mmCIF file of C-alpha atoms in Angstrom:
data_model
loop_
_atom_site.group_PDB
_atom_site.id
_atom_site.type_symbol
_atom_site.label_atom_id
_atom_site.label_comp_id
_atom_site.label_asym_id
_atom_site.label_seq_id
_atom_site.Cartn_x
_atom_site.Cartn_y
_atom_site.Cartn_z
ATOM 1 C CA UNK P 281 118.764 84.374 64.158
ATOM 2 C CA UNK P 282 116.016 87.479 63.978
ATOM 3 C CA UNK P 283 114.293 89.291 66.296
ATOM 4 C CA UNK P 284 112.399 91.924 66.300
ATOM 5 C CA UNK P 285 113.325 94.585 69.071
ATOM 6 C CA UNK P 286 110.074 96.784 70.325
ATOM 7 C CA UNK P 287 109.487 99.603 73.131
ATOM 8 C CA UNK P 288 106.820 101.164 74.592
ATOM 9 C CA UNK P 289 105.731 104.114 73.645
ATOM 10 C CA UNK P 290 103.443 107.549 72.971
ATOM 11 C CA UNK P 291 103.161 107.459 76.591
ATOM 12 C CA UNK P 292 103.352 112.241 77.285
ATOM 13 C CA UNK P 293 99.974 113.665 77.986
ATOM 14 C CA UNK P 294 100.256 117.307 77.404
ATOM 15 C CA UNK P 295 102.215 118.960 79.017
ATOM 16 C CA UNK P 296 103.056 116.661 80.138
ATOM 17 C CA UNK P 297 106.040 114.614 78.651
ATOM 18 C CA UNK P 298 107.213 111.149 79.242
ATOM 19 C CA UNK P 299 110.241 108.614 77.764
ATOM 20 C CA UNK P 300 112.281 110.314 74.937
ATOM 21 C CA UNK P 301 110.880 108.455 72.185
ATOM 22 C CA UNK P 302 112.133 110.540 69.445
ATOM 23 C CA UNK P 303 115.523 108.535 70.085
ATOM 24 C CA UNK P 304 114.587 105.663 70.517
ATOM 25 C CA UNK P 305 112.516 105.296 67.428
ATOM 26 C CA UNK P 306 115.778 104.813 65.667
ATOM 27 C CA UNK P 307 116.721 102.146 67.125
ATOM 28 C CA UNK P 308 114.492 99.505 67.151
ATOM 29 C CA UNK P 309 112.205 97.948 64.742
ATOM 30 C CA UNK P 310 108.461 98.750 66.280
ATOM 31 C CA UNK P 311 106.552 100.463 69.479
ATOM 32 C CA UNK P 312 103.569 100.024 70.845
ATOM 33 C CA UNK P 313 101.782 103.553 70.936
ATOM 34 C CA UNK P 314 99.633 104.260 73.990
ATOM 35 C CA UNK P 315 95.761 104.629 72.590
ATOM 36 C CA UNK P 316 94.155 107.299 75.449
ATOM 37 C CA UNK P 317 93.551 104.551 78.471
ATOM 38 C CA UNK P 318 96.738 104.809 80.092
ATOM 39 C CA UNK P 319 98.016 107.959 78.225
ATOM 40 C CA UNK P 320 98.592 109.648 75.242
ATOM 41 C CA UNK P 321 96.493 111.271 73.869
ATOM 42 C CA UNK P 322 95.777 112.804 70.214
ATOM 43 C CA UNK P 323 98.189 114.778 69.176
ATOM 44 C CA UNK P 324 100.616 112.538 71.127
ATOM 45 C CA UNK P 325 98.902 109.609 69.079
ATOM 46 C CA UNK P 326 99.145 111.614 65.859
ATOM 47 C CA UNK P 327 103.287 112.457 66.774
ATOM 48 C CA UNK P 328 104.128 109.508 67.664
ATOM 49 C CA UNK P 329 103.532 107.596 64.497
ATOM 50 C CA UNK P 330 103.528 109.886 62.089
ATOM 51 C CA UNK P 331 107.793 110.057 63.718
ATOM 52 C CA UNK P 332 107.788 105.666 63.774
ATOM 53 C CA UNK P 333 106.700 105.403 60.239
ATOM 54 C CA UNK P 334 109.110 107.805 58.838
ATOM 55 C CA UNK P 335 111.330 105.308 60.059
ATOM 56 C CA UNK P 336 109.742 102.948 58.451
ATOM 57 C CA UNK P 337 109.257 101.014 61.785
ATOM 58 C CA UNK P 338 105.854 98.543 63.156
ATOM 59 C CA UNK P 339 103.412 100.891 64.407
ATOM 60 C CA UNK P 340 101.010 98.478 67.064
ATOM 61 C CA UNK P 341 98.284 99.408 68.973
ATOM 62 C CA UNK P 342 98.990 99.422 73.239
ATOM 63 C CA UNK P 343 95.365 99.221 74.934
ATOM 64 C CA UNK P 344 95.331 99.184 78.763
ATOM 65 C CA UNK P 345 92.698 100.413 81.121
ATOM 66 C CA UNK P 346 90.741 103.161 81.485
ATOM 67 C CA UNK P 347 92.960 105.059 84.403
ATOM 68 C CA UNK P 348 95.665 107.965 83.251
ATOM 69 C CA UNK P 349 96.393 108.632 86.821
ATOM 70 C CA UNK P 350 97.587 105.622 87.257
ATOM 71 C CA UNK P 351 98.998 104.788 84.101
ATOM 72 C CA UNK P 352 97.676 101.138 83.412
ATOM 73 C CA UNK P 353 99.335 99.280 86.317
ATOM 74 C CA UNK P 354 96.516 99.242 88.350
ATOM 75 C CA UNK P 355 93.899 95.853 87.703
ATOM 76 C CA UNK P 356 90.461 96.266 86.615
ATOM 77 C CA UNK P 357 87.196 94.412 86.788
ATOM 78 C CA UNK P 358 85.330 94.261 84.090
ATOM 79 C CA UNK P 359 83.718 92.239 82.484
ATOM 80 C CA UNK P 360 85.641 89.595 79.325
ATOM 81 C CA UNK P 361 83.240 91.635 77.246
ATOM 82 C CA UNK P 362 83.695 94.930 78.294
ATOM 83 C CA UNK P 363 87.531 93.886 77.559
ATOM 84 C CA UNK P 364 86.834 93.691 74.366
ATOM 85 C CA UNK P 365 85.273 96.874 73.963
ATOM 86 C CA UNK P 366 87.594 98.611 75.033
ATOM 87 C CA UNK P 367 89.662 96.268 72.992
ATOM 88 C CA UNK P 368 88.213 97.201 69.907
ATOM 89 C CA UNK P 369 87.299 100.541 70.424
ATOM 90 C CA UNK P 370 91.533 102.078 71.351
ATOM 91 C CA UNK P 371 93.025 99.852 68.084
ATOM 92 C CA UNK P 372 90.496 102.264 65.813
ATOM 93 C CA UNK P 373 90.872 104.699 67.377
ATOM 94 C CA UNK P 374 94.626 104.355 66.406
ATOM 95 C CA UNK P 375 94.352 103.533 63.845
ATOM 96 C CA UNK P 376 92.310 106.480 62.682
ATOM 97 C CA UNK P 377 96.231 108.029 62.493
ATOM 98 C CA UNK P 378 97.970 105.498 59.989
ATOM 99 C CA UNK P 379 98.146 105.066 56.746
ATOM 100 C CA UNK P 380 95.794 103.034 55.308
ATOM 101 C CA UNK P 381 94.141 102.800 59.252
ATOM 102 C CA UNK P 382 97.626 99.455 58.762
ATOM 103 C CA UNK P 383 98.398 98.862 62.364
ATOM 104 C CA UNK P 384 101.397 95.729 62.411
ATOM 105 C CA UNK P 385 99.996 94.882 65.993
ATOM 106 C CA UNK P 386 98.800 95.496 68.532
ATOM 107 C CA UNK P 387 100.186 95.163 72.229
ATOM 108 C CA UNK P 388 97.647 95.193 75.868
ATOM 109 C CA UNK P 389 99.341 97.117 78.208
ATOM 110 C CA UNK P 390 100.198 97.174 81.687
ATOM 111 C CA UNK P 391 97.988 95.977 84.705
ATOM 112 C CA UNK P 392 95.716 94.001 81.337
ATOM 113 C CA UNK P 393 99.101 92.775 80.410
ATOM 114 C CA UNK P 394 99.724 90.261 83.047
ATOM 115 C CA UNK P 395 96.238 89.902 84.280
ATOM 116 C CA UNK P 396 96.240 88.225 80.772
ATOM 117 C CA UNK P 397 98.887 86.633 80.951
ATOM 118 C CA UNK P 398 97.181 84.032 83.933
ATOM 119 C CA UNK P 399 93.407 84.681 83.208
ATOM 120 C CA UNK P 400 92.174 82.808 79.978
ATOM 121 C CA UNK P 401 89.016 84.293 79.436
ATOM 122 C CA UNK P 402 90.355 87.833 80.157
ATOM 123 C CA UNK P 403 93.063 86.247 77.054
ATOM 124 C CA UNK P 404 90.731 85.484 75.020
ATOM 125 C CA UNK P 405 88.584 89.018 75.484
ATOM 126 C CA UNK P 406 91.274 90.278 74.067
ATOM 127 C CA UNK P 407 92.311 88.547 71.078
ATOM 128 C CA UNK P 408 89.194 88.023 70.502
ATOM 129 C CA UNK P 409 88.790 92.885 70.353
ATOM 130 C CA UNK P 410 91.468 91.986 67.831
ATOM 131 C CA UNK P 411 90.268 89.611 65.490
ATOM 132 C CA UNK P 412 87.520 91.044 65.388
ATOM 133 C CA UNK P 413 88.981 94.336 63.592
ATOM 134 C CA UNK P 414 91.503 92.549 61.966
ATOM 135 C CA UNK P 415 92.202 89.006 61.390
ATOM 136 C CA UNK P 416 95.528 90.214 60.422
ATOM 137 C CA UNK P 417 96.795 91.846 63.321
ATOM 138 C CA UNK P 418 98.951 90.083 65.587
ATOM 139 C CA UNK P 419 99.066 90.417 69.425
ATOM 140 C CA UNK P 420 101.839 90.408 71.177
ATOM 141 C CA UNK P 421 102.464 87.929 74.547
ATOM 142 C CA UNK P 422 103.962 87.647 77.938
ATOM 143 C CA UNK P 423 105.951 84.569 76.002
ATOM 144 C CA UNK P 424 104.136 80.932 77.088
ATOM 145 C CA UNK P 425 101.315 83.190 79.170
ATOM 146 C CA UNK P 426 97.341 82.696 78.185
ATOM 147 C CA UNK P 427 97.119 85.647 75.702
ATOM 148 C CA UNK P 428 99.464 82.894 72.814
ATOM 149 C CA UNK P 429 97.259 80.572 74.555
ATOM 150 C CA UNK P 430 94.377 82.575 73.759
ATOM 151 C CA UNK P 431 95.219 83.408 70.048
ATOM 152 C CA UNK P 432 96.727 79.738 69.040
ATOM 153 C CA UNK P 433 92.680 78.471 69.919
ATOM 154 C CA UNK P 434 91.522 81.321 67.654
ATOM 155 C CA UNK P 435 94.108 81.025 65.175
ATOM 156 C CA UNK P 436 95.076 84.693 65.190
ATOM 157 C CA UNK P 437 98.487 85.829 64.321
ATOM 158 C CA UNK P 438 101.434 86.035 67.430
ATOM 159 C CA UNK P 439 104.214 86.780 68.332
ATOM 160 C CA UNK P 440 105.826 85.500 71.560
ATOM 161 C CA UNK P 441 107.518 88.406 74.118
ATOM 162 C CA UNK P 442 110.058 88.295 76.585
ATOM 163 C CA UNK P 443 111.143 91.379 78.200
ATOM 164 C CA UNK P 444 115.253 92.571 78.570
ATOM 165 C CA UNK P 445 114.678 95.603 81.491
ATOM 166 C CA UNK P 446 112.014 92.681 84.549
ATOM 167 C CA UNK P 447 113.370 90.810 86.230
ATOM 168 C CA UNK P 448 111.357 86.934 85.842
ATOM 169 C CA UNK P 449 108.900 84.337 87.888
ATOM 170 C CA UNK P 450 109.966 81.045 88.304
ATOM 171 C CA UNK P 451 106.095 81.089 86.685
ATOM 172 C CA UNK P 452 107.146 82.772 84.004
ATOM 173 C CA UNK P 453 105.482 85.257 84.416
ATOM 174 C CA UNK P 454 107.558 89.030 85.565
ATOM 175 C CA UNK P 455 108.229 90.312 89.325
ATOM 176 C CA UNK P 456 105.254 92.099 90.141
ATOM 177 C CA UNK P 457 106.829 96.354 89.889
ATOM 178 C CA UNK P 458 106.289 96.626 93.943
ATOM 179 C CA UNK P 459 109.125 94.578 94.357
ATOM 180 C CA UNK P 460 112.389 96.340 94.412
ATOM 181 C CA UNK P 461 114.597 93.392 91.435
ATOM 182 C CA UNK P 462 111.398 94.081 89.017
ATOM 183 C CA UNK P 463 113.351 96.373 86.637
ATOM 184 C CA UNK P 464 116.633 95.941 85.505
ATOM 185 C CA UNK P 465 118.576 99.636 84.475
ATOM 186 C CA UNK P 466 121.487 98.431 83.869
ATOM 187 C CA UNK P 467 122.955 97.822 79.809
ATOM 188 C CA UNK P 468 125.026 95.149 79.880
ATOM 189 C CA UNK P 469 123.110 93.507 83.122
ATOM 190 C CA UNK P 470 119.484 94.272 80.170
ATOM 191 C CA UNK P 471 121.755 92.478 77.224
ATOM 192 C CA UNK P 472 123.197 89.757 78.930
ATOM 193 C CA UNK P 473 119.358 89.059 79.919
ATOM 194 C CA UNK P 474 118.324 89.274 76.013
ATOM 195 C CA UNK P 475 121.504 87.366 75.464
ATOM 196 C CA UNK P 476 120.397 84.441 77.255
ATOM 197 C CA UNK P 477 116.411 84.574 75.870
ATOM 198 C CA UNK P 478 117.399 85.051 72.501
ATOM 199 C CA UNK P 479 119.942 81.963 72.585
ATOM 200 C CA UNK P 480 119.021 79.272 74.867
ATOM 201 C CA UNK P 481 115.258 79.635 74.642
ATOM 202 C CA UNK P 482 115.326 79.763 78.541
ATOM 203 C CA UNK P 483 114.917 83.227 80.782
ATOM 204 C CA UNK P 484 117.005 82.220 84.604
ATOM 205 C CA UNK P 485 114.121 83.770 87.319
ATOM 206 C CA UNK P 486 115.164 85.361 90.002
ATOM 207 C CA UNK P 487 115.412 82.117 92.217
ATOM 208 C CA UNK P 488 117.935 80.761 90.076
ATOM 209 C CA UNK P 489 114.923 78.372 87.571
ATOM 210 C CA UNK P 490 115.744 77.959 84.393
ATOM 211 C CA UNK P 491 112.323 78.472 83.152
ATOM 212 C CA UNK P 492 111.938 77.656 79.156
ATOM 213 C CA UNK P 493 110.389 80.562 76.760
ATOM 214 C CA UNK P 494 110.700 81.300 72.397
ATOM 215 C CA UNK P 495 111.738 84.437 72.230
ATOM 216 C CA UNK P 496 109.801 86.039 68.775
ATOM 217 C CA UNK P 497 110.451 89.777 70.464
ATOM 218 C CA UNK P 498 112.290 91.778 73.192
ATOM 219 C CA UNK P 499 110.604 94.982 74.882
ATOM 220 C CA UNK P 500 112.602 97.959 76.911
ATOM 221 C CA UNK P 501 110.204 99.558 78.407
ATOM 222 C CA UNK P 502 109.843 103.332 76.901
ATOM 223 C CA UNK P 503 109.142 104.645 80.467
ATOM 224 C CA UNK P 504 112.358 102.725 82.370
ATOM 225 C CA UNK P 505 114.957 106.291 82.285
ATOM 226 C CA UNK P 506 116.966 104.352 81.105
ATOM 227 C CA UNK P 507 115.604 103.866 78.181
ATOM 228 C CA UNK P 508 117.665 105.204 74.944
ATOM 229 C CA UNK P 509 121.269 103.335 77.113
ATOM 230 C CA UNK P 510 119.815 100.585 77.131
ATOM 231 C CA UNK P 511 117.926 99.810 73.202
ATOM 232 C CA UNK P 512 121.085 101.643 72.241
ATOM 233 C CA UNK P 513 123.814 99.445 74.414
ATOM 234 C CA UNK P 514 121.023 95.984 73.246
ATOM 235 C CA UNK P 515 120.466 96.724 69.931
ATOM 236 C CA UNK P 516 124.857 96.263 69.578
ATOM 237 C CA UNK P 517 125.146 94.210 71.405
ATOM 238 C CA UNK P 518 122.914 91.773 69.076
ATOM 239 C CA UNK P 519 123.852 93.524 66.376
ATOM 240 C CA UNK P 520 127.419 91.698 67.717
ATOM 241 C CA UNK P 521 126.933 88.147 67.433
ATOM 242 C CA UNK P 522 125.249 88.117 64.154
ATOM 243 C CA UNK P 523 120.977 88.416 65.853
ATOM 244 C CA UNK P 524 119.642 90.685 63.341
ATOM 245 C CA UNK P 525 116.907 93.088 64.115
ATOM 246 C CA UNK P 526 114.462 92.668 62.738
ATOM 247 C CA UNK P 527 110.113 93.873 62.948
ATOM 248 C CA UNK P 528 108.130 90.840 63.294
#
C-alpha cells in the first residue's frame, strides 16, 4: 500500500512565525504552501518552496480567501468567476518561486475548501481556475466531496484527501472548528485514525457512523501545535505496517 502524506505550510507572515516548517518538510511527501491571501508573504513563500524542493517534496499551491486576519477560515460570498480568478492568481504567484514554474498540485485552504466540498458551483470554479493555468495540475480535495466530483466532471486530475488530525461528521465532512472535538492532537489517536482510513477505506464519524472514502493523500495541518510530533509518529506508524509514503 502507498499513501501521500501532506501538510499545510508556509503560513508565517512577516515577523509572525507559525509552525515548524523546516522540520515537518523532512517528514512529509508533499506540502501545500500558502500563497499570500490567507497567510504567508513573498519571503515566506520563497523560503518554503526552496526548502521543499531541496527535500524533493511535492510543492502545491494552497489558495484561500483574502482574509489574513481570519486565516482564511471565515466564509466569504464571492461569485464563481471571482473564485476562479483568485485561485488562478494565487497559483501564478507560487509558480514564480518554483523551479521551471512547475507545481505538483493545488489544494484550496480553509473556508474555501470546506465550502467547495459541498457547493458544486464553487468547486467547479476552483477546478476551472486550476485547469486554465495547467490542465495537468491535480487538485487535492476532500474525499468524496463536490471538489472531487467537479474535477471528474472536467477531467482534471485529482487526489482524494483525508485528514489525520480532524474528526468527521456522518456526511463525510469535517467537524467544524467551532466545535471542541474538531481537532485531534494526540499522535497515537491520529495514527489510529489514519490507519483506519487507509486500510479499511472508511472513517468512523463522531456519531459512530462508518463513512466510506478513498484515501490518496493524508493531511496533517502545520498550524496544529502538535504537528511535528504527529507527523513523526504517523510516519513511523505507517511504515511499521508496510505502508509506503510516496508523493501522489
